[in-house]
Amino acid sequence: MSAYIFDAVRTPRGKGKLDGALASVKPVDLLALTFKAIRDRNNLNTDLVEDAIIGCVSPVKDQGANIAKAAAIEAGYSETTAGVQVNRFCASGLEAINMAAAYVGSGNADLLVAGGLESMSRVPIASDGGPMYDDRDFIMKHGLVPQGISADLIASKYGYNRTQLDEFAARSHAKADKAWNEGRFAKSVISVNDADGNSLLDRDQMIRPGTTAEGLLKLNPAFIKLGEMGFDMLALKKYPEVGTINHVHHAGNSSAIVDGAALTLIGTKEAGAAQGLKPRARIRSMALTGTEPTIMLLGPAPVTRKALKKAGMEIGDIDLIEVNEAFAAVVLRFMEDLGIDESNINVNGGAIAMGHPLGATGAMLMGILIDELERQDKQTGLVTLCVGGGMGIATIIERV
């Protein structure tokens, strides 16, 4: 049985600091906005929404204790709508979508909402602790390093220099600015307002029009001090052939820290038809993979190959690709590994320009992809993300 996506919405992405536009908004309220939008846009009878599956990477403090069910309650969904919070690090939002699709595909659910949330201004990354963040013995035993070190290791191992990374970052900002100015996100982005109805944010906050590679060159590398703390040595113990780690990533060519939420409506074609919903896309295949945990961020290429094989497709069959811009080197390596160019990748910019609200990003990318397939009248698309701890995730869709 196929799973269909009927709609997708997201908030704008606000700067993930205390002075960010969304920092005053409680996570449950931010996520509930997307629940309300999905319901109201589709005249949805929430008695029929069986579950809400929500990705969240730091599920503690005011975005903990099952934020999925809390948001369903806050949004006024039926008491029969369940909720579950999931964490697959940066892939959590797409994992939520894939879990919903699996429920539908197995015949165990007919209609669900799935997406993600991260309020990084209120709950900083790593707030939940755990062995990968806090356990020195575990970290040293398995050679785990911060993601910025992993990104610099990729750049060093595969020969990506600072100019290449900064040029890619500048293009991300230019594409995102153009997309906003042309209204490409208007179909799916919902404004976040205060209690008096005044808009707090109606556009992704971190885009910097006019960004150039020359301007980015003024920024200092961000991960030198971490490297000097012993993480470079730890990484080189696994990859001695690299010799020296060149620290080439910085705030301008890495994903921005932001707040945001996103939600999709997923179900069987029959369940949608019963509520007058028209499918926008069908999920054609899904895949996961683990990767070596020190270099960590190389998952998009191998997991894409798995998803393509499951779908009986080749990379040339994919019209548009959204690959998360966690760091510039991640996308450059993805393209080189698969032998493709940038022409159909992140055509509206990515997380370097707009930000990476960890648990929500995968769901945001799915909505952006569907909108862009419709805008360009194209048929097939891929969403893929690298994942902390050494993983990759990919989902292939086709327009209905």
CSV table of C-alpha atoms in Angstrom, one decimal:
chain,number,residue,atom,x,y,z
A,1,MET,CA,0.0,0.0,0.0
A,2,SER,CA,1.4,3.4,-0.9
A,3,ALA,CA,1.7,6.4,1.4
A,4,TYR,CA,0.7,9.8,0.0
A,5,ILE,CA,1.6,13.3,1.1
A,6,PHE,CA,-1.4,15.6,1.0
A,7,ASP,CA,0.1,18.8,2.4
A,8,ALA,CA,3.2,20.3,4.0
A,9,VAL,CA,3.6,23.5,6.0
A,10,ARG,CA,6.5,25.1,8.0
A,11,THR,CA,7.3,28.2,10.0
A,12,PRO,CA,10.0,30.6,9.0
A,13,ARG,CA,13.3,29.9,10.6
A,14,GLY,CA,14.3,32.3,13.3
A,15,LYS,CA,17.8,33.0,14.6
A,16,GLY,CA,18.5,30.4,17.3
A,17,LYS,CA,19.7,32.8,19.9
A,18,LEU,CA,18.0,34.7,22.7
A,19,ASP,CA,17.7,37.7,20.4
A,20,GLY,CA,16.1,35.7,17.6
A,21,ALA,CA,12.7,36.5,16.3
A,22,LEU,CA,11.1,33.3,17.7
A,23,ALA,CA,13.0,33.0,21.0
A,24,SER,CA,9.9,34.3,22.9
A,25,VAL,CA,7.7,31.5,21.4
A,26,LYS,CA,7.3,28.4,23.4
A,27,PRO,CA,8.2,25.2,21.4
A,28,VAL,CA,4.7,23.8,22.0
A,29,ASP,CA,3.1,26.9,20.6
A,30,LEU,CA,5.5,27.0,17.6
A,31,LEU,CA,4.7,23.4,16.7
A,32,ALA,CA,1.0,23.8,17.4
A,33,LEU,CA,0.9,26.5,14.7
A,34,THR,CA,1.8,23.9,12.1
A,35,PHE,CA,-0.9,21.5,13.4
A,36,LYS,CA,-3.5,24.2,13.2
A,37,ALA,CA,-2.4,25.2,9.7
A,38,ILE,CA,-2.6,21.6,8.4
A,39,ARG,CA,-6.0,21.2,9.9
A,40,ASP,CA,-7.4,24.6,8.7
A,41,ARG,CA,-6.0,24.5,5.2
A,42,ASN,CA,-7.5,21.1,4.6
A,43,ASN,CA,-10.7,21.4,6.6
A,44,LEU,CA,-9.4,18.3,8.4
A,45,ASN,CA,-11.5,16.2,10.7
A,46,THR,CA,-8.9,15.4,13.3
A,47,ASP,CA,-10.9,12.5,14.7
A,48,LEU,CA,-9.4,10.6,11.7
A,49,VAL,CA,-5.8,11.6,12.4
A,50,GLU,CA,-4.5,8.6,14.3
A,51,ASP,CA,-1.0,9.8,15.3
A,52,ALA,CA,1.3,12.7,15.3
A,53,ILE,CA,5.0,11.7,14.8
A,54,ILE,CA,7.4,14.6,15.6
A,55,GLY,CA,11.2,14.7,15.3
A,56,CYS,CA,13.1,16.6,18.0
A,57,VAL,CA,16.9,16.3,18.6
A,58,SER,CA,17.0,17.8,22.1
A,59,PRO,CA,13.8,16.5,23.6
A,60,VAL,CA,14.2,18.0,27.1
A,61,LYS,CA,13.0,21.1,29.0
A,62,ASP,CA,10.1,22.9,27.3
A,63,GLN,CA,10.4,20.7,24.1
A,64,GLY,CA,10.5,17.5,26.1
A,65,ALA,CA,7.9,15.2,27.6
A,66,ASN,CA,6.4,14.2,24.3
A,67,ILE,CA,6.1,17.5,22.5
A,68,ALA,CA,4.1,15.7,19.8
A,69,LYS,CA,1.1,14.9,22.0
A,70,ALA,CA,1.4,18.3,23.7
A,71,ALA,CA,1.1,20.2,20.4
A,72,ALA,CA,-1.9,18.1,19.4
A,73,ILE,CA,-3.6,19.0,22.6
A,74,GLU,CA,-2.6,22.7,22.3
A,75,ALA,CA,-3.8,22.8,18.7
A,76,GLY,CA,-7.2,21.4,19.6
A,77,TYR,CA,-6.9,18.1,17.8
A,78,SER,CA,-9.2,15.2,18.7
A,79,GLU,CA,-8.5,13.4,22.0
A,80,THR,CA,-8.1,10.3,19.8
A,81,THR,CA,-5.0,11.7,18.1
A,82,ALA,CA,-1.9,10.1,19.7
A,83,GLY,CA,1.6,11.5,19.7
A,84,VAL,CA,5.2,10.3,19.7
A,85,GLN,CA,8.5,12.2,19.8
A,86,VAL,CA,11.5,10.6,17.9
A,87,ASN,CA,15.2,11.4,17.7
A,88,ARG,CA,17.4,10.4,14.9
A,89,PHE,CA,19.6,13.5,15.3
A,90,CYS,CA,19.5,15.8,12.2
A,91,ALA,CA,17.3,13.3,10.3
A,92,SER,CA,14.5,13.4,12.9
A,93,GLY,CA,12.0,15.3,10.8
A,94,LEU,CA,12.4,13.1,7.8
A,95,GLU,CA,12.5,10.0,10.0
A,96,ALA,CA,9.1,11.1,11.3
A,97,ILE,CA,7.7,11.2,7.8
A,98,ASN,CA,9.2,7.8,6.9
A,99,MET,CA,7.7,6.3,10.1
A,100,ALA,CA,4.3,7.6,9.1
A,101,ALA,CA,4.7,6.2,5.6
A,102,ALA,CA,5.7,2.9,7.1
A,103,TYR,CA,2.5,2.8,9.2
A,104,VAL,CA,0.4,3.6,6.2
A,105,GLY,CA,2.3,1.2,3.9
A,106,SER,CA,1.9,-1.6,6.4
A,107,GLY,CA,-1.9,-1.1,6.6
A,108,ASN,CA,-1.7,-0.1,10.3
A,109,ALA,CA,-2.8,3.6,9.9
A,110,ASP,CA,-4.8,5.6,7.4
A,111,LEU,CA,-4.0,9.2,8.2
A,112,LEU,CA,-1.2,10.8,10.3
A,113,VAL,CA,0.7,14.1,10.7
A,114,ALA,CA,4.5,13.9,10.8
A,115,GLY,CA,7.2,16.5,11.0
A,116,GLY,CA,9.6,18.1,13.4
A,117,LEU,CA,10.5,20.9,15.8
A,118,GLU,CA,13.6,22.5,17.2
A,119,SER,CA,13.8,25.6,19.4
A,120,MET,CA,17.5,26.1,19.5
A,121,SER,CA,17.3,29.5,21.2
A,122,ARG,CA,15.5,27.9,24.2
A,123,VAL,CA,17.0,24.4,24.2
A,124,PRO,CA,20.6,24.5,22.9
A,125,ILE,CA,22.0,21.5,21.0
A,126,ALA,CA,23.4,18.7,23.3
A,127,SER,CA,21.1,19.8,26.2
A,128,ASP,CA,20.0,16.2,26.6
A,129,GLY,CA,23.6,15.0,27.2
A,130,GLY,CA,24.4,11.3,26.6
A,131,PRO,CA,27.5,9.2,25.8
A,132,MET,CA,28.2,10.9,22.5
A,133,TYR,CA,28.3,14.3,24.1
A,134,ASP,CA,29.4,13.8,27.7
A,135,ASP,CA,31.0,10.4,28.2
A,136,ARG,CA,34.8,11.0,27.7
A,137,ASP,CA,35.5,7.3,27.9
A,138,PHE,CA,33.0,6.5,25.2
A,139,ILE,CA,34.2,9.4,23.1
A,140,MET,CA,37.8,8.4,23.3
A,141,LYS,CA,37.1,4.7,22.8
A,142,HIS,CA,35.2,5.2,19.6
A,143,GLY,CA,36.9,8.2,18.2
A,144,LEU,CA,33.9,10.5,18.2
A,145,VAL,CA,34.6,14.1,17.4
A,146,PRO,CA,32.4,17.2,17.1
A,147,GLN,CA,30.6,17.6,13.7
A,148,GLY,CA,32.7,20.6,12.8
A,149,ILE,CA,35.8,18.5,13.1
A,150,SER,CA,34.2,15.8,11.0
A,151,ALA,CA,33.3,18.4,8.3
A,152,ASP,CA,36.9,19.7,8.3
A,153,LEU,CA,38.1,16.1,8.1
A,154,ILE,CA,36.0,15.6,5.0
A,155,ALA,CA,37.3,18.7,3.4
A,156,SER,CA,40.9,17.7,4.2
A,157,LYS,CA,40.5,14.1,3.1
A,158,TYR,CA,38.8,14.9,-0.2
A,159,GLY,CA,40.7,18.2,-1.0
A,160,TYR,CA,38.0,20.9,-0.7
A,161,ASN,CA,39.5,24.2,-0.1
A,162,ARG,CA,38.2,27.3,1.7
A,163,THR,CA,37.4,29.1,-1.6
A,164,GLN,CA,35.2,26.2,-2.9
A,165,LEU,CA,33.3,26.0,0.4
A,166,ASP,CA,32.8,29.8,0.6
A,167,GLU,CA,31.6,30.0,-3.0
A,168,PHE,CA,29.1,27.2,-2.4
A,169,ALA,CA,27.9,29.1,0.7
A,170,ALA,CA,27.5,32.3,-1.2
A,171,ARG,CA,25.4,30.6,-3.8
A,172,SER,CA,23.2,29.2,-1.1
A,173,HIS,CA,22.4,32.7,0.2
A,174,ALA,CA,21.8,34.0,-3.4
A,175,LYS,CA,19.4,31.1,-4.2
A,176,ALA,CA,17.5,31.5,-1.0
A,177,ASP,CA,17.1,35.2,-1.4
A,178,LYS,CA,15.9,34.8,-4.9
A,179,ALA,CA,13.4,32.1,-3.9
A,180,TRP,CA,11.9,34.3,-1.2
A,181,ASN,CA,11.8,37.3,-3.5
A,182,GLU,CA,10.0,35.3,-6.2
A,183,GLY,CA,7.5,33.9,-3.7
A,184,ARG,CA,8.6,30.3,-4.0
A,185,PHE,CA,8.0,29.5,-0.3
A,186,ALA,CA,4.7,31.4,0.0
A,187,LYS,CA,2.6,28.3,-0.5
A,188,SER,CA,3.9,26.6,2.6
A,189,VAL,CA,5.3,29.1,5.1
A,190,ILE,CA,3.1,30.3,7.8
A,191,SER,CA,3.7,33.6,9.7
A,192,VAL,CA,4.4,33.4,13.4
A,193,ASN,CA,2.5,36.0,15.4
A,194,ASP,CA,2.5,37.3,18.9
A,195,ALA,CA,-0.6,37.2,21.2
A,196,ASP,CA,-1.9,40.4,19.7
A,197,GLY,CA,-1.7,39.1,16.2
A,198,ASN,CA,1.5,41.1,15.3
A,199,SER,CA,3.9,39.2,13.1
A,200,LEU,CA,7.1,38.1,14.8
A,201,LEU,CA,8.5,36.5,11.7
A,202,ASP,CA,7.2,35.8,8.2
A,203,ARG,CA,10.5,35.1,6.4
A,204,ASP,CA,13.6,33.0,7.1
A,205,GLN,CA,15.7,35.3,9.3
A,206,MET,CA,19.3,34.2,8.6
A,207,ILE,CA,19.5,34.9,4.8
A,208,ARG,CA,22.1,37.5,4.0
A,209,PRO,CA,21.6,39.0,0.5
A,210,GLY,CA,24.7,40.0,-1.2
A,211,THR,CA,26.9,37.4,0.5
A,212,THR,CA,30.1,36.8,-1.5
A,213,ALA,CA,32.9,34.3,-1.1
A,214,GLU,CA,35.3,37.3,-0.7
A,215,GLY,CA,33.2,38.6,2.2
A,216,LEU,CA,33.1,35.1,3.8
A,217,LEU,CA,36.9,34.9,3.6
A,218,LYS,CA,37.0,37.5,6.5
A,219,LEU,CA,35.4,34.9,8.9
A,220,ASN,CA,37.8,32.9,11.0
A,221,PRO,CA,37.6,29.1,11.0
A,222,ALA,CA,35.3,27.9,13.8
A,223,PHE,CA,36.8,24.7,14.9
A,224,ILE,CA,40.5,25.3,15.4
A,225,LYS,CA,40.3,25.4,19.2
A,226,LEU,CA,38.3,22.2,19.3
A,227,GLY,CA,40.9,20.6,17.2
A,228,GLU,CA,43.7,21.8,19.5
A,229,MET,CA,41.8,20.3,22.5
A,230,GLY,CA,42.6,16.9,21.1
A,231,PHE,CA,39.9,16.2,18.6
A,232,ASP,CA,42.2,16.7,15.6
A,233,MET,CA,44.5,14.0,17.0
A,234,LEU,CA,41.5,11.8,17.7
A,235,ALA,CA,40.3,12.1,14.1
A,236,LEU,CA,43.8,11.6,12.6
A,237,LYS,CA,44.1,8.4,14.6
A,238,LYS,CA,41.4,7.0,12.4
A,239,TYR,CA,42.5,8.8,9.2
A,240,PRO,CA,46.4,9.1,9.5
A,241,GLU,CA,46.6,9.3,5.7
A,242,VAL,CA,45.1,12.8,5.9
A,243,GLY,CA,48.2,14.1,7.7
A,244,THR,CA,46.8,17.5,8.8
A,245,ILE,CA,43.3,18.7,9.2
A,246,ASN,CA,42.7,22.0,7.4
A,247,HIS,CA,40.1,24.0,9.4
A,248,VAL,CA,38.1,25.6,6.6
A,249,HIS,CA,34.5,25.6,8.0
A,250,HIS,CA,33.2,28.6,9.8
A,251,ALA,CA,29.8,30.2,10.6
A,252,GLY,CA,29.3,31.4,7.0
A,253,ASN,CA,29.7,28.0,5.3
A,254,SER,CA,28.1,25.9,8.0
A,255,SER,CA,24.4,25.6,8.8
A,256,ALA,CA,22.9,28.4,10.8
A,257,ILE,CA,21.5,27.7,14.3
A,258,VAL,CA,17.7,28.4,14.2
A,259,ASP,CA,14.3,27.8,15.6
A,260,GLY,CA,11.5,26.3,13.5
A,261,ALA,CA,8.8,23.7,13.0
A,262,ALA,CA,7.3,21.8,10.0
A,263,LEU,CA,4.5,19.3,9.5
A,264,THR,CA,3.2,17.1,6.7
A,265,LEU,CA,-0.1,15.3,6.3
A,266,ILE,CA,0.3,11.6,5.2
A,267,GLY,CA,-2.1,8.8,4.5
A,268,THR,CA,-3.7,6.4,2.1
A,269,LYS,CA,-5.3,7.7,-1.1
A,270,GLU,CA,-8.6,6.4,0.2
A,271,ALA,CA,-8.4,8.2,3.5
A,272,GLY,CA,-7.5,11.4,1.8
A,273,ALA,CA,-10.4,11.1,-0.7
A,274,ALA,CA,-12.8,10.6,2.1
A,275,GLN,CA,-11.9,14.1,3.3
A,276,GLY,CA,-11.7,15.7,-0.1
A,277,LEU,CA,-7.9,15.7,-0.1
A,278,LYS,CA,-5.9,15.5,-3.3
A,279,PRO,CA,-2.5,13.8,-3.0
A,280,ARG,CA,0.5,15.9,-3.9
A,281,ALA,CA,3.2,13.2,-3.8
A,282,ARG,CA,3.7,9.5,-3.3
A,283,ILE,CA,6.6,8.2,-1.2
A,284,ARG,CA,8.3,5.8,-3.6
A,285,SER,CA,11.2,4.5,-1.4
A,286,MET,CA,13.0,5.1,1.9
A,287,ALA,CA,16.4,4.1,3.1
A,288,LEU,CA,18.8,4.3,6.1
A,289,THR,CA,22.4,3.6,6.6
A,290,GLY,CA,25.1,3.7,9.2
A,291,THR,CA,28.6,5.2,8.4
A,292,GLU,CA,31.9,5.3,10.1
A,293,PRO,CA,31.3,7.5,13.2
A,294,THR,CA,34.4,9.7,13.2
A,295,ILE,CA,34.1,11.1,9.8
A,296,MET,CA,30.3,10.8,10.4
A,297,LEU,CA,28.8,13.0,7.7
A,298,LEU,CA,29.3,10.9,4.6
A,299,GLY,CA,25.9,9.2,4.7
A,300,PRO,CA,24.0,11.0,1.9
A,301,ALA,CA,25.7,9.3,-1.0
A,302,PRO,CA,25.5,5.7,0.2
A,303,VAL,CA,22.0,6.0,1.5
A,304,THR,CA,20.9,7.6,-1.8
A,305,ARG,CA,22.2,4.6,-3.6
A,306,LYS,CA,20.1,2.4,-1.4
A,307,ALA,CA,17.0,4.4,-1.9
A,308,LEU,CA,17.5,4.4,-5.7
A,309,LYS,CA,18.0,0.6,-5.7
A,310,LYS,CA,14.8,0.1,-3.8
A,311,ALA,CA,12.9,2.3,-6.2
A,312,GLY,CA,14.5,0.7,-9.3
A,313,MET,CA,15.9,4.1,-10.3
A,314,GLU,CA,19.3,5.7,-11.1
A,315,ILE,CA,20.5,9.1,-10.0
A,316,GLY,CA,19.7,10.5,-13.4
A,317,ASP,CA,16.1,9.7,-12.9
A,318,ILE,CA,15.8,12.2,-10.1
A,319,ASP,CA,14.6,15.6,-11.2
A,320,LEU,CA,15.3,17.6,-8.0
A,321,ILE,CA,17.4,16.9,-4.9
A,322,GLU,CA,17.3,18.4,-1.4
A,323,VAL,CA,20.5,17.5,0.5
A,324,ASN,CA,20.9,19.2,3.9
A,325,GLU,CA,23.6,21.8,4.0
A,326,ALA,CA,24.9,20.8,7.4
A,327,PHE,CA,28.4,22.0,6.2
A,328,ALA,CA,29.5,23.0,2.7
A,329,ALA,CA,31.8,20.0,2.4
A,330,VAL,CA,29.0,17.5,3.0
A,331,VAL,CA,27.2,18.7,-0.2
A,332,LEU,CA,30.4,18.9,-2.3
A,333,ARG,CA,31.3,15.3,-1.3
A,334,PHE,CA,27.8,14.1,-2.1
A,335,MET,CA,27.9,15.6,-5.6
A,336,GLU,CA,31.4,14.2,-6.3
A,337,ASP,CA,30.6,10.8,-4.9
A,338,LEU,CA,27.5,10.4,-7.1
A,339,GLY,CA,29.1,12.2,-10.1
A,340,ILE,CA,26.5,14.9,-10.4
A,341,ASP,CA,26.6,18.7,-10.6
A,342,GLU,CA,24.7,21.4,-8.6
A,343,SER,CA,22.1,22.2,-11.3
A,344,ASN,CA,19.2,20.3,-9.6
A,345,ILE,CA,20.5,20.4,-6.0
A,346,ASN,CA,19.0,22.8,-3.4
A,347,VAL,CA,17.8,25.1,-6.1
A,348,ASN,CA,16.2,27.4,-3.5
A,349,GLY,CA,19.2,27.5,-1.2
A,350,GLY,CA,19.7,25.5,1.9
A,351,ALA,CA,20.6,25.4,5.6
A,352,ILE,CA,23.7,27.4,5.2
A,353,ALA,CA,21.5,30.4,4.2
A,354,MET,CA,18.3,29.6,6.0
A,355,GLY,CA,19.3,27.5,9.0
A,356,HIS,CA,19.1,24.0,10.3
A,357,PRO,CA,16.4,23.6,13.0
A,358,LEU,CA,17.7,20.1,13.7
A,359,GLY,CA,14.5,18.1,14.4
A,360,ALA,CA,12.5,20.0,11.8
A,361,THR,CA,14.9,20.2,8.8
A,362,GLY,CA,14.0,16.9,7.1
A,363,ALA,CA,10.3,17.8,7.1
A,364,MET,CA,11.1,21.3,5.9
A,365,LEU,CA,13.1,19.9,3.0
A,366,MET,CA,10.3,17.6,2.0
A,367,GLY,CA,7.8,20.5,1.8
A,368,ILE,CA,10.3,22.6,-0.2
A,369,LEU,CA,10.9,19.7,-2.6
A,370,ILE,CA,7.2,19.2,-3.2
A,371,ASP,CA,6.5,22.9,-3.8
A,372,GLU,CA,9.4,23.1,-6.2
A,373,LEU,CA,8.5,20.0,-8.2
A,374,GLU,CA,5.0,21.5,-8.7
A,375,ARG,CA,6.5,24.9,-9.6
A,376,GLN,CA,8.8,23.4,-12.2
A,377,ASP,CA,6.2,20.8,-13.3
A,378,LYS,CA,8.7,18.0,-12.6
A,379,GLN,CA,8.1,14.5,-11.4
A,380,THR,CA,10.6,12.9,-9.0
A,381,GLY,CA,12.6,14.2,-6.0
A,382,LEU,CA,15.0,13.1,-3.3
A,383,VAL,CA,15.5,14.3,0.2
A,384,THR,CA,18.7,13.2,2.0
A,385,LEU,CA,20.6,14.2,5.1
A,386,CYS,CA,23.8,13.3,6.9
A,387,VAL,CA,23.2,12.3,10.5
A,388,GLY,CA,25.2,12.6,13.7
A,389,GLY,CA,26.9,9.6,15.0
A,390,GLY,CA,27.5,8.3,11.5
A,391,MET,CA,24.2,7.7,9.6
A,392,GLY,CA,22.4,8.8,6.5
A,393,ILE,CA,18.7,8.9,5.5
A,394,ALA,CA,17.0,9.3,2.1
A,395,THR,CA,13.5,9.4,0.8
A,396,ILE,CA,12.4,9.4,-2.9
A,397,ILE,CA,9.0,10.9,-3.9
A,398,GLU,CA,7.1,11.3,-7.1
A,399,ARG,CA,4.3,13.7,-7.9
A,400,VAL,CA,0.9,12.3,-8.2
